[in-house]
CSV table of C-alpha atoms and ligand atoms in Angstrom, one decimal:
chain,number,residue,atom,x,y,z
A,119,MET,CA,-60.8,55.8,-36.9
A,120,ASN,CA,-61.8,57.5,-33.7
A,121,GLN,CA,-59.3,60.1,-32.6
A,122,SER,CA,-58.5,58.5,-29.2
A,123,LEU,CA,-58.3,55.0,-30.7
A,124,SER,CA,-55.9,56.1,-33.3
A,125,GLU,CA,-53.7,57.7,-30.6
A,126,VAL,CA,-53.7,54.4,-28.6
A,127,ARG,CA,-52.8,52.5,-31.9
A,128,GLU,CA,-49.9,54.9,-32.6
A,129,GLN,CA,-48.6,54.6,-29.0
A,130,PHE,CA,-48.9,50.8,-29.2
A,131,LEU,CA,-46.9,50.6,-32.5
A,132,GLY,CA,-44.2,52.7,-30.9
A,133,ASP,CA,-44.1,50.5,-27.8
A,134,ALA,CA,-44.2,47.3,-29.9
A,135,ALA,CA,-41.2,48.4,-31.9
A,136,ALA,CA,-39.2,48.7,-28.7
A,137,ALA,CA,-40.2,45.3,-27.2
A,138,ALA,CA,-37.0,43.3,-27.2
A,139,ASN,CA,-37.7,40.4,-24.9
A,140,ALA,CA,-40.3,38.3,-23.1
A,141,ASP,CA,-40.4,40.6,-20.1
A,142,THR,CA,-41.0,43.8,-22.1
A,143,LEU,CA,-43.6,41.9,-24.2
A,144,ALA,CA,-45.4,40.8,-21.0
A,145,SER,CA,-45.6,44.5,-19.8
A,146,LEU,CA,-46.8,45.5,-23.3
A,147,LYS,CA,-49.6,43.0,-23.1
A,148,ASP,CA,-50.6,44.2,-19.7
A,149,LYS,CA,-50.5,47.9,-20.8
A,150,TYR,CA,-52.9,47.4,-23.7
A,151,LEU,CA,-54.9,44.2,-23.2
A,152,GLY,CA,-55.0,44.1,-19.4
A,153,ARG,CA,-58.7,43.5,-18.3
A,154,LYS,CA,-58.9,46.2,-15.6
A,155,SER,CA,-56.3,48.9,-16.4
A,156,GLY,CA,-55.4,48.1,-20.1
A,157,LEU,CA,-55.6,51.0,-22.5
A,158,ILE,CA,-58.1,49.2,-24.7
A,159,ALA,CA,-60.3,48.3,-21.8
A,160,ALA,CA,-60.2,52.0,-20.8
A,161,ALA,CA,-61.3,53.0,-24.3
A,162,LYS,CA,-64.1,50.5,-24.2
A,163,LYS,CA,-65.4,52.1,-21.0
A,164,THR,CA,-65.9,55.4,-22.9
A,165,ILE,CA,-68.5,53.8,-25.1
A,166,GLY,CA,-71.3,54.8,-22.7
A,167,LYS,CA,-70.5,58.5,-23.3
A,168,LEU,CA,-71.1,58.2,-27.1
A,169,GLY,CA,-74.3,58.8,-28.9
A,170,ALA,CA,-76.3,55.9,-30.1
A,171,GLU,CA,-75.3,56.2,-33.8
A,172,GLU,CA,-71.5,56.4,-32.9
A,173,ARG,CA,-71.5,53.4,-30.6
A,174,ALA,CA,-71.7,50.6,-33.1
A,175,GLU,CA,-68.9,52.1,-35.2
A,176,PHE,CA,-66.7,52.8,-32.2
A,177,GLY,CA,-67.4,49.2,-30.9
A,178,ARG,CA,-66.3,47.8,-34.2
A,179,GLN,CA,-63.1,49.9,-34.3
A,180,VAL,CA,-62.2,49.1,-30.7
A,181,ASN,CA,-62.6,45.3,-31.4
A,182,GLU,CA,-60.6,45.7,-34.5
A,183,LEU,CA,-57.8,47.5,-32.6
A,184,ALA,CA,-57.9,44.8,-29.8
A,185,ALA,CA,-57.5,42.1,-32.5
A,186,GLU,CA,-54.7,43.9,-34.2
A,187,VAL,CA,-52.8,44.4,-30.8
A,188,GLU,CA,-53.3,40.8,-29.9
A,189,ALA,CA,-52.1,39.6,-33.3
A,190,GLU,CA,-49.0,41.9,-33.1
A,191,ILE,CA,-48.2,40.7,-29.6
A,192,GLY,CA,-48.5,37.1,-30.7
A,193,ARG,CA,-46.2,37.8,-33.7
A,194,LEU,CA,-43.7,39.5,-31.5
A,195,GLY,CA,-43.8,36.6,-29.0
A,196,GLU,CA,-43.0,34.1,-31.7
A,197,ALA,CA,-40.2,36.3,-33.1
A,198,ILE,CA,-38.6,36.6,-29.6
A,199,ALA,CA,-39.0,32.9,-28.9
A,200,ALA,CA,-37.3,32.1,-32.3
A,201,ARG,CA,-34.5,34.5,-31.5
A,202,ASN,CA,-33.9,33.0,-28.1
A,203,GLU,CA,-33.9,29.5,-29.5
A,204,GLN,CA,-31.4,30.4,-32.1
A,205,ALA,CA,-29.2,32.1,-29.5
A,206,ALA,CA,-29.3,28.9,-27.4
A,207,LEU,CA,-28.4,26.7,-30.4
A,208,ASP,CA,-25.5,29.0,-31.2
A,209,ARG,CA,-24.3,28.9,-27.6
A,210,GLU,CA,-24.5,25.1,-27.4
A,211,ARG,CA,-23.2,24.3,-30.8
A,212,VAL,CA,-20.8,21.3,-30.8
A,213,ASP,CA,-18.0,21.1,-33.3
A,214,VAL,CA,-17.9,17.4,-34.0
A,215,THR,CA,-14.7,17.9,-36.1
A,216,LEU,CA,-12.6,18.9,-33.0
A,217,PRO,CA,-10.2,16.2,-31.8
A,218,GLY,CA,-11.4,14.3,-28.7
A,219,THR,CA,-9.6,14.3,-25.3
A,220,GLY,CA,-8.2,10.8,-25.1
A,221,ALA,CA,-8.8,8.8,-21.9
A,222,ALA,CA,-5.7,8.4,-19.7
A,223,SER,CA,-4.7,4.7,-19.6
A,224,GLY,CA,-2.5,3.0,-17.0
A,225,HIS,CA,0.7,1.1,-17.7
A,226,LEU,CA,2.9,-1.5,-16.1
A,227,HIS,CA,5.3,-0.6,-13.3
A,228,PRO,CA,9.0,-0.5,-14.3
A,229,ILE,CA,9.8,-3.4,-12.0
A,230,THR,CA,7.1,-5.5,-13.8
A,231,LEU,CA,8.5,-4.5,-17.2
A,232,VAL,CA,12.0,-5.6,-16.2
A,233,ARG,CA,10.7,-8.8,-14.7
A,234,GLN,CA,8.8,-9.7,-17.9
A,235,ARG,CA,11.9,-9.1,-19.9
A,236,ILE,CA,14.0,-11.3,-17.6
A,237,GLU,CA,11.4,-14.0,-17.9
A,238,ASP,CA,11.4,-13.7,-21.7
A,239,ILE,CA,15.2,-14.1,-21.9
A,240,PHE,CA,15.3,-17.2,-19.6
A,241,VAL,CA,12.3,-18.8,-21.2
A,242,SER,CA,14.1,-18.4,-24.6
A,243,MET,CA,16.9,-20.4,-22.9
A,244,GLY,CA,14.6,-23.2,-22.0
A,245,TYR,CA,13.8,-22.2,-18.4
A,246,SER,CA,10.3,-22.3,-16.8
A,247,VAL,CA,9.0,-19.7,-14.4
A,248,GLU,CA,8.1,-20.7,-10.8
A,249,ASP,CA,6.4,-18.9,-7.9
A,250,GLY,CA,7.0,-19.3,-4.2
A,251,PRO,CA,5.6,-18.2,-0.8
A,252,GLU,CA,6.6,-14.8,0.5
A,253,ILE,CA,5.9,-15.9,4.1
A,254,GLU,CA,8.1,-18.8,4.9
A,255,THR,CA,9.2,-21.3,7.6
A,256,PRO,CA,12.8,-21.3,8.7
A,257,PHE,CA,13.2,-24.7,7.0
A,258,TYR,CA,12.7,-23.3,3.5
A,259,ASN,CA,14.3,-19.9,4.1
A,260,PHE,CA,17.4,-21.2,6.0
A,261,ASP,CA,17.7,-24.9,7.2
A,262,ALA,CA,17.2,-26.6,3.8
A,263,LEU,CA,19.6,-24.0,2.3
A,264,ASN,CA,22.4,-25.2,4.6
A,265,ILE,CA,22.2,-22.0,6.7
A,266,PRO,CA,23.2,-23.0,10.2
A,267,ALA,CA,21.1,-22.0,13.3
A,268,SER,CA,23.8,-19.6,14.4
A,269,HIS,CA,24.0,-17.7,11.1
A,270,PRO,CA,23.6,-13.9,11.6
A,271,ALA,CA,21.1,-13.6,8.6
A,272,ARG,CA,18.6,-15.5,10.8
A,273,ASP,CA,18.7,-12.8,13.5
A,274,SER,CA,15.6,-10.7,14.0
A,275,ALA,CA,17.8,-7.7,13.3
A,276,ASP,CA,18.1,-8.8,9.7
A,277,THR,CA,14.9,-10.8,9.1
A,278,PHE,CA,11.2,-9.7,9.5
A,279,TYR,CA,9.6,-12.4,11.7
A,280,VAL,CA,5.8,-12.7,11.5
A,281,SER,CA,5.7,-15.1,14.4
A,282,GLU,CA,8.1,-17.6,16.2
A,283,THR,CA,7.9,-19.9,13.3
A,284,LEU,CA,7.2,-17.7,10.2
A,285,ALA,CA,9.2,-14.9,8.6
A,286,LEU,CA,9.0,-12.8,5.4
A,287,ARG,CA,11.4,-14.6,3.1
A,288,THR,CA,14.8,-12.9,2.8
A,289,GLN,CA,15.7,-14.4,-0.6
A,290,THR,CA,14.0,-16.2,-3.5
A,291,SER,CA,16.3,-19.2,-2.8
A,292,ASN,CA,13.4,-20.8,-0.8
A,293,VAL,CA,11.9,-21.6,-4.3
A,294,GLN,CA,14.9,-23.9,-5.0
A,295,ILE,CA,13.8,-26.2,-2.2
A,296,HIS,CA,10.1,-26.1,-3.1
A,297,THR,CA,10.9,-26.8,-6.8
A,298,MET,CA,13.3,-29.7,-6.1
A,299,GLN,CA,10.7,-31.3,-3.7
A,300,ARG,CA,8.1,-31.1,-6.4
A,301,ARG,CA,10.1,-32.0,-9.4
A,302,LYS,CA,13.1,-34.3,-10.1
A,303,PRO,CA,16.1,-33.2,-12.2
A,304,PRO,CA,16.9,-32.4,-15.0
A,305,LEU,CA,15.3,-29.0,-14.2
A,306,ARG,CA,15.8,-25.4,-15.3
A,307,VAL,CA,13.7,-22.8,-13.5
A,308,ILE,CA,13.7,-19.1,-12.6
A,309,ALA,CA,11.6,-17.7,-9.8
A,310,PRO,CA,11.2,-13.9,-9.7
A,311,GLY,CA,9.6,-12.4,-6.6
A,312,ARG,CA,9.5,-10.0,-3.7
A,313,VAL,CA,11.9,-10.4,-0.7
A,314,PHE,CA,12.3,-8.6,2.6
A,315,ARG,CA,15.2,-7.6,4.8
A,316,ARG,CA,15.9,-5.2,7.6
A,317,ASP,CA,18.3,-3.2,5.4
A,318,THR,CA,18.7,0.5,5.8
A,319,PRO,CA,17.4,2.3,2.7
A,320,ASP,CA,20.0,3.9,0.5
A,321,PRO,CA,20.3,4.5,-3.3
A,322,THR,CA,20.9,0.7,-3.9
A,323,HIS,CA,19.0,-0.8,-0.9
A,324,ASN,CA,15.4,-1.1,0.1
A,325,PRO,CA,13.8,-3.2,2.9
A,326,MET,CA,11.5,-4.7,0.3
A,327,PHE,CA,12.9,-5.5,-3.2
A,328,PHE,CA,12.7,-8.0,-6.0
A,329,GLN,CA,15.1,-10.9,-6.8
A,330,VAL,CA,15.1,-13.5,-9.6
A,331,GLU,CA,16.3,-16.9,-8.6
A,332,GLY,CA,17.7,-19.3,-11.1
A,333,LEU,CA,18.3,-23.0,-10.7
A,334,ASN,CA,19.7,-25.5,-13.3
A,335,VAL,CA,20.2,-29.1,-12.1
A,336,ASP,CA,21.3,-31.8,-14.4
A,337,ARG,CA,24.1,-34.3,-15.0
A,338,ARG,CA,27.5,-32.7,-15.5
A,339,ILE,CA,26.5,-29.1,-14.9
A,340,THR,CA,29.7,-27.1,-14.2
A,341,MET,CA,30.7,-23.6,-13.2
A,342,ALA,CA,31.4,-22.8,-16.9
A,343,ASP,CA,27.6,-23.3,-17.5
A,344,LEU,CA,26.8,-20.8,-14.8
A,345,LYS,CA,29.3,-18.2,-16.1
A,346,GLY,CA,28.2,-18.7,-19.7
A,347,THR,CA,24.5,-18.5,-18.8
A,348,LEU,CA,24.8,-15.3,-16.7
A,349,THR,CA,27.2,-13.6,-19.2
A,350,LYS,CA,24.7,-14.4,-22.0
A,351,PHE,CA,21.8,-13.1,-19.9
A,352,VAL,CA,23.5,-9.8,-19.1
A,353,GLU,CA,24.4,-9.4,-22.8
A,354,MET,CA,20.8,-10.0,-23.9
A,355,MET,CA,19.4,-7.8,-21.1
A,356,PHE,CA,21.7,-4.7,-21.4
A,357,GLY,CA,23.8,-5.1,-24.6
A,358,ALA,CA,27.3,-6.2,-25.1
A,359,ASN,CA,29.0,-3.0,-23.9
A,360,LEU,CA,28.2,-3.6,-20.2
A,361,ARG,CA,31.1,-5.2,-18.3
A,362,THR,CA,30.4,-8.1,-15.8
A,363,ARG,CA,32.7,-9.7,-13.4
A,364,PHE,CA,32.6,-12.8,-11.2
A,365,ARG,CA,34.1,-12.5,-7.7
A,366,PRO,CA,34.8,-15.4,-5.4
A,367,SER,CA,32.3,-15.3,-2.6
A,368,TYR,CA,30.5,-17.3,0.1
A,369,PHE,CA,26.9,-18.5,0.3
A,370,PRO,CA,26.1,-21.5,2.6
A,371,PHE,CA,24.0,-23.1,-0.1
A,372,THR,CA,26.5,-23.0,-3.0
A,373,GLU,CA,30.1,-24.2,-3.2
A,374,PRO,CA,32.0,-22.7,-4.9
A,375,SER,CA,30.2,-19.3,-4.8
A,376,ALA,CA,30.6,-16.1,-6.8
A,377,GLU,CA,29.3,-12.6,-6.7
A,378,VAL,CA,28.2,-11.2,-10.0
A,379,ASP,CA,28.8,-7.5,-10.5
A,380,PHE,CA,28.2,-5.1,-13.5
A,381,SER,CA,30.0,-1.8,-14.2
A,382,CYS,CA,28.3,1.2,-12.5
A,383,TYR,CA,25.5,2.6,-14.7
A,384,VAL,CA,26.0,6.1,-13.4
A,385,CYS,CA,29.8,6.6,-13.6
A,386,ASP,CA,30.6,3.7,-16.0
A,387,GLY,CA,33.3,2.5,-13.6
A,388,SER,CA,35.1,5.6,-12.5
A,389,GLY,CA,33.5,5.7,-9.0
A,390,CYS,CA,30.5,7.7,-7.7
A,391,ARG,CA,27.9,7.9,-4.9
A,392,VAL,CA,25.8,5.1,-6.4
A,393,CYS,CA,28.6,2.5,-6.6
A,394,LYS,CA,30.2,3.8,-3.4
A,395,GLY,CA,33.3,4.7,-5.3
A,396,THR,CA,34.0,1.1,-6.5
A,397,GLY,CA,32.9,1.5,-10.1
A,398,TRP,CA,30.9,-1.8,-9.8
A,399,ILE,CA,27.4,-2.6,-8.7
A,400,GLU,CA,26.5,-6.0,-7.2
A,401,LEU,CA,23.9,-7.8,-9.4
A,402,GLY,CA,23.6,-11.0,-7.5
A,403,GLY,CA,25.0,-14.1,-5.9
A,404,SER,CA,25.6,-17.4,-7.6
A,405,GLY,CA,27.4,-20.7,-7.3
A,406,MET,CA,27.2,-24.5,-7.7
A,407,VAL,CA,24.4,-26.0,-5.6
A,408,HIS,CA,25.9,-27.4,-2.3
A,409,PRO,CA,25.7,-31.2,-2.0
A,410,ASN,CA,24.0,-30.8,1.4
A,411,VAL,CA,21.1,-28.9,-0.3
A,412,LEU,CA,20.7,-31.6,-3.0
A,413,GLU,CA,20.7,-34.3,-0.3
A,414,THR,CA,18.0,-32.5,1.7
A,415,VAL,CA,15.6,-32.8,-1.3
A,416,SER,CA,16.7,-36.4,-2.0
A,417,VAL,CA,18.7,-35.6,-5.2
A,418,ASP,CA,21.9,-37.7,-5.4
A,419,PRO,CA,24.9,-35.3,-5.6
A,420,GLU,CA,27.0,-38.0,-7.1
A,421,GLU,CA,24.7,-38.2,-10.1
A,422,PHE,CA,23.5,-34.6,-10.4
A,423,SER,CA,25.1,-31.2,-10.0
A,424,GLY,CA,23.6,-27.8,-10.6
A,425,PHE,CA,24.1,-24.0,-10.5
A,426,ALA,CA,22.0,-21.4,-8.9
A,427,PHE,CA,21.9,-17.6,-8.8
A,428,GLY,CA,19.8,-14.8,-7.2
A,429,LEU,CA,19.9,-11.4,-9.0
A,430,GLY,CA,18.5,-8.0,-7.8
A,431,ILE,CA,15.7,-6.9,-10.1
A,432,ASP,CA,15.5,-3.3,-8.7
A,433,ARG,CA,19.1,-2.7,-9.6
A,434,MET,CA,18.6,-4.0,-13.1
A,435,ALA,CA,15.6,-1.6,-13.4
A,436,ALA,CA,17.8,1.2,-12.3
A,437,LEU,CA,20.4,0.3,-14.8
A,438,MET,CA,17.9,-0.1,-17.6
A,439,TYR,CA,16.1,3.2,-17.0
A,440,GLY,CA,19.0,5.3,-15.7
A,441,ILE,CA,17.5,5.7,-12.3
A,442,ASP,CA,20.1,6.7,-9.7
A,443,ASP,CA,18.1,5.7,-6.6
A,444,ILE,CA,16.0,2.5,-6.4
A,445,ARG,CA,13.9,4.0,-3.6
A,446,LEU,CA,12.1,6.1,-6.3
A,447,LEU,CA,10.6,2.8,-7.6
A,448,TYR,CA,8.4,2.5,-4.4
A,449,GLU,CA,7.4,6.1,-3.8
A,450,ASN,CA,4.4,5.8,-6.1
A,451,ASP,CA,5.0,9.3,-7.5
A,452,VAL,CA,3.0,9.3,-10.7
A,453,ARG,CA,5.3,12.1,-12.2
A,454,PHE,CA,8.1,9.5,-11.9
A,455,LEU,CA,6.1,6.4,-12.9
A,456,GLU,CA,4.5,8.1,-16.0
A,457,GLN,CA,8.0,8.1,-17.6
A,458,PHE,CA,7.7,4.4,-18.1
A,459,ALA,CA,4.4,4.4,-20.0
B,606,FA5,C1,21.2,-13.7,-2.0
B,606,FA5,O1,20.1,-13.2,-1.7
B,606,FA5,C2,21.3,-15.1,-2.5
B,606,FA5,N1,20.1,-15.8,-2.2
B,606,FA5,C3,21.7,-15.1,-3.9
B,606,FA5,C4,22.1,-16.5,-4.4
B,606,FA5,C5,21.2,-17.3,-5.0
B,606,FA5,C6,23.4,-16.9,-4.3
B,606,FA5,C7,21.5,-18.6,-5.4
B,606,FA5,C8,23.8,-18.2,-4.7
B,606,FA5,C9,22.8,-19.0,-5.3
B,606,FA5,P1,22.5,-11.4,-1.8
B,606,FA5,O2,22.2,-11.2,-0.4
B,606,FA5,O3,23.8,-11.0,-2.2
B,606,FA5,O4,22.3,-12.9,-2.2
B,606,FA5,O5,21.4,-10.7,-2.7
B,606,FA5,C10,21.3,-10.9,-4.1
B,606,FA5,C11,21.1,-9.5,-4.8
B,606,FA5,O6,19.9,-8.9,-4.3
B,606,FA5,C12,22.2,-8.5,-4.5
B,606,FA5,O7,23.3,-8.7,-5.3
B,606,FA5,C13,21.5,-7.2,-4.9
B,606,FA5,O8,21.5,-7.1,-6.3
B,606,FA5,C14,20.1,-7.5,-4.4
B,606,FA5,N2,19.9,-6.9,-3.1
B,606,FA5,C15,20.3,-7.4,-1.9
B,606,FA5,N3,19.9,-6.6,-0.9
B,606,FA5,C16,19.1,-5.6,-1.5
B,606,FA5,C17,18.4,-4.5,-1.0
B,606,FA5,N4,18.3,-4.3,0.3
B,606,FA5,N5,17.8,-3.7,-1.9
B,606,FA5,C18,17.8,-4.0,-3.2
B,606,FA5,N6,18.5,-5.0,-3.8
B,606,FA5,C19,19.1,-5.8,-2.9
């Protein structure tokens, strides 16, 4: 091979060995095969200086070198592309045997869980579940329940009025009236739902909370039925070790009336901040349905008698889950709520 061509070839082989990526390969191609300033083009230009007999041989050799350089650059290009592709595959490899990240799923609110449990217990005792309006007229929330016009509970300092004639219900007892207007005794119903009062929030009070109303009207229903039903309910709900007590009380719509308490879930009766030192927490009110209430819904009090109760669901949730402040139930702090999943 011509001396200068073999020098170009040597130089090319050295440069080619060092070409590691697409950029260096592109400069390599330029350096040797570039039309204007490439080394092979430069060699071709020397052809005119040669004698006639050398020209043909030199031409053949330069074309052969050009073909060799082109083939080698092509081979290097393929090798670099294959290396790049392999690197990309290695980088993006997915290990299908790795455990997946499970999707977070929601769950029911503790109040809903407790309400469902209460419903299950009473349904197992033969009660049906009723619903009632949260916005109510004074007739259903007060008058039909024998609550006189002068009663302090009707005051706007205790009740949230929506207008002159409508208020947010202060108790689920309104459902007693709706139910007895719709259905005639014998009847056994419970009515869980939201109620509203202008109460100052503290660990056992909220301005919005949940109650469950109970109503059992039939012939010869007595106070013993009421006591037996609620004692059985508390036992099924919380277990036999919780103590309950019935305290004489007053509600305009029941006579006689009794307050139902359970032993404090925080101090177990010794007295603490939650039970305000008494050792007991009020679960709800109860009593025998007042004859005036039965008469208002055209049920004969001589023939039928009944008991009713209204229990605080928030306080039952606190007892069940060991929550020492019912306000936590409405703060919507997911760190708190996640515990009940
Ligand atoms: C009543 O609301 C009566 N309607 C209950 C009743 C029904 C008596 C049928 C007789 C016959 P009381 O105001 O005591 O009663 O409320 C019942 C229960 O609701 C309380 O014992 C308590 O557990 C719960 N409760 C009352 N106020 C609040 C409050 N602000 N926050 C959370 N729970 C409360």
